[in-house]
Amino acid sequence: MSSPAKIPSGVPGLDEILGGGFPRERVILIAGGPGAGKTILSTQFLVNGAMKYGDSGVFVSLDESKEHVQREMSQFKWNLDELEKGKKLAFVDASPIRHLPGEVKLGKMTVGKRDFSLISLVEGVRKGFESVNAKRIIVDCLASLTFNYPDPIQRRTGILDLIEALAETKATCLLTTELRSSGLERGVELEEYLAHGVIVLQTIQVGKSFLRAVQVVKMREAQIDLQPRPYRITENGIEVYPSETIF
Ligand SMILES: Nc1ncnc2c1ncn2[C@@H]1O[C@H](COP(=O)(O)OP(=O)(O)OP(=O)(O)O)[C@@H](O)[C@H]1O
Ligand SMILES: [Mg+2]
């Protein structure tokens, strides 16, 4: 079977370790600790899509408001506002779902916070997708949704529903998530089994220093470089060094 076509991230060095880019039309998890660069990496994927490859995109934010994201990303000279005005980007602010009460009244019906969050998120994704005919979608960050699901079976169903809704759009989707443990013995989270691919951003201690390393842990239907590779966050965004090793 031939491998699915690739969609380049345009992130220097990353496409090399991915064998050309992300598998098109798939849902990929970007897992990382706090400040690892999850939001930067996924925004870079959208901005490069729009600026270099003519792909429109959707930014679904579960964590931060649009103004907050725009301000943080403007330091890389990425003008999200301009891309939005040019219909190359749609911003879906899904952060209000974090502040929902335990139950929500819909007409005569009462819906639990969890179901309502997922329904509104999927609705937001669809609207954003249709408004720009998106080829790329990012959802940042899944943890804001999954903390509603203490029960693993319900969590699995919730994550699968979201992945299915994203996959149905036929856009290539990045879903960021928090890494609760790191290092060589880190635990594997449920969502890592459910996504088509998983990329981990983490800090690794080498001797007395700490290095940022990116590792492609899983990518269905693709040959990948499993070696953790160093990356840096610079004024241009993320740069990966695909031929350098950590150890
Ligand atoms: N101009 C810059 N030069 C170097 N490093 C930077 C620059 N701007 C931001 N950073 C680094 O990027 C990190 C933040 O990146 P980002 O917001 O993408 O992380 P994140 O993984 O999304 O974090 P969170 O878990 O808080 O959402 C900061 O911790 C900082 O170290
Ligand atoms: Mg972030």
mmCIF file of N, CA, C and O in Angstrom, residues 29 114 118 142-163 177-180 188-192 194:
data_model
loop_
_atom_site.group_PDB
_atom_site.id
_atom_site.type_symbol
_atom_site.label_atom_id
_atom_site.label_comp_id
_atom_site.label_asym_id
_atom_site.label_seq_id
_atom_site.Cartn_x
_atom_site.Cartn_y
_atom_site.Cartn_z
ATOM 1 N N LEU A 29 -1.633 14.180 17.303
ATOM 2 C CA LEU A 29 -1.542 14.749 18.643
ATOM 3 C C LEU A 29 -0.162 15.361 18.839
ATOM 4 O O LEU A 29 0.852 14.738 18.519
ATOM 5 N N ARG A 114 -20.412 18.237 30.271
ATOM 6 C CA ARG A 114 -19.519 17.470 29.408
ATOM 7 C C ARG A 114 -20.038 17.346 27.983
ATOM 8 O O ARG A 114 -19.352 17.642 27.018
ATOM 9 N N LEU A 118 -18.656 19.221 24.431
ATOM 10 C CA LEU A 118 -18.237 18.502 23.222
ATOM 11 C C LEU A 118 -19.083 18.914 22.016
ATOM 12 O O LEU A 118 -18.551 19.161 20.933
ATOM 13 N N LEU A 142 -6.392 20.107 24.139
ATOM 14 C CA LEU A 142 -7.364 19.062 24.464
ATOM 15 C C LEU A 142 -7.588 18.891 25.968
ATOM 16 O O LEU A 142 -8.681 18.530 26.407
ATOM 17 N N ALA A 143 -6.542 19.149 26.756
ATOM 18 C CA ALA A 143 -6.648 18.944 28.210
ATOM 19 C C ALA A 143 -7.805 19.727 28.809
ATOM 20 O O ALA A 143 -8.450 19.276 29.757
ATOM 21 N N SER A 144 -8.103 20.921 28.230
ATOM 22 C CA SER A 144 -9.202 21.730 28.757
ATOM 23 C C SER A 144 -10.547 21.035 28.584
ATOM 24 O O SER A 144 -11.511 21.369 29.251
ATOM 25 N N LEU A 145 -10.619 20.101 27.646
ATOM 26 C CA LEU A 145 -11.857 19.343 27.455
ATOM 27 C C LEU A 145 -11.829 18.062 28.277
ATOM 28 O O LEU A 145 -12.796 17.717 28.946
ATOM 29 N N THR A 146 -10.688 17.369 28.257
ATOM 30 C CA THR A 146 -10.655 16.035 28.871
ATOM 31 C C THR A 146 -10.668 16.062 30.397
ATOM 32 O O THR A 146 -10.967 15.061 31.010
ATOM 33 N N PHE A 147 -10.383 17.224 30.987
ATOM 34 C CA PHE A 147 -10.445 17.220 32.442
ATOM 35 C C PHE A 147 -11.891 17.116 32.948
ATOM 36 O O PHE A 147 -12.154 16.825 34.096
ATOM 37 N N ASN A 148 -12.854 17.281 32.015
ATOM 38 C CA ASN A 148 -14.267 17.039 32.339
ATOM 39 C C ASN A 148 -14.575 15.558 32.490
ATOM 40 O O ASN A 148 -15.667 15.181 32.872
ATOM 41 N N TYR A 149 -13.649 14.711 32.046
ATOM 42 C CA TYR A 149 -13.925 13.276 31.965
ATOM 43 C C TYR A 149 -13.032 12.461 32.908
ATOM 44 O O TYR A 149 -12.028 11.902 32.475
ATOM 45 N N PRO A 150 -13.402 12.391 34.173
ATOM 46 C CA PRO A 150 -12.570 11.579 35.068
ATOM 47 C C PRO A 150 -12.677 10.077 34.760
ATOM 48 O O PRO A 150 -11.736 9.335 34.983
ATOM 49 N N ASP A 151 -13.828 9.662 34.188
ATOM 50 C CA ASP A 151 -14.014 8.245 33.900
ATOM 51 C C ASP A 151 -13.366 7.882 32.558
ATOM 52 O O ASP A 151 -13.682 8.472 31.526
ATOM 53 N N PRO A 152 -12.428 6.897 32.539
ATOM 54 C CA PRO A 152 -11.676 6.609 31.309
ATOM 55 C C PRO A 152 -12.534 6.150 30.132
ATOM 56 O O PRO A 152 -12.213 6.441 28.981
ATOM 57 N N ILE A 153 -13.646 5.455 30.410
ATOM 58 C CA ILE A 153 -14.475 4.968 29.292
ATOM 59 C C ILE A 153 -15.184 6.150 28.631
ATOM 60 O O ILE A 153 -15.203 6.293 27.407
ATOM 61 N N GLN A 154 -15.732 7.044 29.457
ATOM 62 C CA GLN A 154 -16.404 8.227 28.897
ATOM 63 C C GLN A 154 -15.385 9.140 28.218
ATOM 64 O O GLN A 154 -15.674 9.767 27.207
ATOM 65 N N ARG A 155 -14.197 9.177 28.775
ATOM 66 C CA ARG A 155 -13.147 10.014 28.191
ATOM 67 C C ARG A 155 -12.777 9.489 26.805
ATOM 68 O O ARG A 155 -12.637 10.246 25.851
ATOM 69 N N ARG A 156 -12.656 8.183 26.717
ATOM 70 C CA ARG A 156 -12.325 7.548 25.444
ATOM 71 C C ARG A 156 -13.392 7.893 24.391
ATOM 72 O O ARG A 156 -13.079 8.267 23.264
ATOM 73 N N THR A 157 -14.671 7.770 24.785
ATOM 74 C CA THR A 157 -15.764 8.071 23.856
ATOM 75 C C THR A 157 -15.719 9.538 23.454
ATOM 76 O O THR A 157 -15.860 9.867 22.270
ATOM 77 N N GLY A 158 -15.492 10.423 24.421
ATOM 78 C CA GLY A 158 -15.437 11.857 24.135
ATOM 79 C C GLY A 158 -14.322 12.194 23.157
ATOM 80 O O GLY A 158 -14.535 12.904 22.166
ATOM 81 N N ILE A 159 -13.132 11.652 23.407
ATOM 82 C CA ILE A 159 -11.988 11.951 22.531
ATOM 83 C C ILE A 159 -12.229 11.365 21.134
ATOM 84 O O ILE A 159 -11.949 12.011 20.123
ATOM 85 N N LEU A 160 -12.790 10.148 21.111
ATOM 86 C CA LEU A 160 -13.054 9.529 19.802
ATOM 87 C C LEU A 160 -14.073 10.326 19.002
ATOM 88 O O LEU A 160 -13.927 10.489 17.792
ATOM 89 N N ASP A 161 -15.105 10.857 19.689
ATOM 90 C CA ASP A 161 -16.115 11.676 19.005
ATOM 91 C C ASP A 161 -15.460 12.908 18.378
ATOM 92 O O ASP A 161 -15.761 13.281 17.247
ATOM 93 N N LEU A 162 -14.556 13.521 19.139
ATOM 94 C CA LEU A 162 -13.883 14.716 18.623
ATOM 95 C C LEU A 162 -12.975 14.346 17.435
ATOM 96 O O LEU A 162 -12.997 15.015 16.399
ATOM 97 N N ILE A 163 -12.203 13.280 17.576
ATOM 98 C CA ILE A 163 -11.295 12.863 16.494
ATOM 99 C C ILE A 163 -12.100 12.532 15.233
ATOM 100 O O ILE A 163 -11.731 12.920 14.128
ATOM 101 N N THR A 177 -1.956 18.513 23.395
ATOM 102 C CA THR A 177 -2.354 17.934 24.677
ATOM 103 C C THR A 177 -1.208 18.034 25.675
ATOM 104 O O THR A 177 -0.043 18.129 25.286
ATOM 105 N N GLU A 178 -1.586 18.013 26.950
ATOM 106 C CA GLU A 178 -0.555 18.139 27.990
ATOM 107 C C GLU A 178 0.101 16.804 28.267
ATOM 108 O O GLU A 178 -0.573 15.784 28.331
ATOM 109 N N LEU A 179 1.397 16.858 28.476
ATOM 110 C CA LEU A 179 2.139 15.663 28.853
ATOM 111 C C LEU A 179 2.237 15.716 30.371
ATOM 112 O O LEU A 179 2.795 16.662 30.920
ATOM 113 N N ARG A 180 1.657 14.737 31.036
ATOM 114 C CA ARG A 180 1.649 14.812 32.500
ATOM 115 C C ARG A 180 2.941 14.293 33.126
ATOM 116 O O ARG A 180 3.274 14.574 34.240
ATOM 117 N N VAL A 188 1.978 6.624 28.986
ATOM 118 C CA VAL A 188 1.331 6.932 27.714
ATOM 119 C C VAL A 188 -0.138 7.211 27.991
ATOM 120 O O VAL A 188 -0.806 6.463 28.691
ATOM 121 N N GLU A 189 -0.630 8.324 27.491
ATOM 122 C CA GLU A 189 -2.010 8.722 27.755
ATOM 123 C C GLU A 189 -2.953 8.080 26.740
ATOM 124 O O GLU A 189 -2.565 7.801 25.600
ATOM 125 N N LEU A 190 -4.195 7.923 27.171
ATOM 126 C CA LEU A 190 -5.237 7.324 26.338
ATOM 127 C C LEU A 190 -5.320 7.950 24.944
ATOM 128 O O LEU A 190 -5.408 7.262 23.928
ATOM 129 N N GLU A 191 -5.260 9.300 24.891
ATOM 130 C CA GLU A 191 -5.431 9.967 23.600
ATOM 131 C C GLU A 191 -4.325 9.607 22.604
ATOM 132 O O GLU A 191 -4.514 9.678 21.401
ATOM 133 N N GLU A 192 -3.172 9.176 23.118
ATOM 134 C CA GLU A 192 -2.076 8.806 22.216
ATOM 135 C C GLU A 192 -2.423 7.552 21.411
ATOM 136 O O GLU A 192 -1.960 7.370 20.297
ATOM 137 N N LEU A 194 -5.458 6.835 20.493
ATOM 138 C CA LEU A 194 -6.605 7.114 19.631
ATOM 139 C C LEU A 194 -6.267 7.969 18.412
ATOM 140 O O LEU A 194 -6.929 7.879 17.388
#
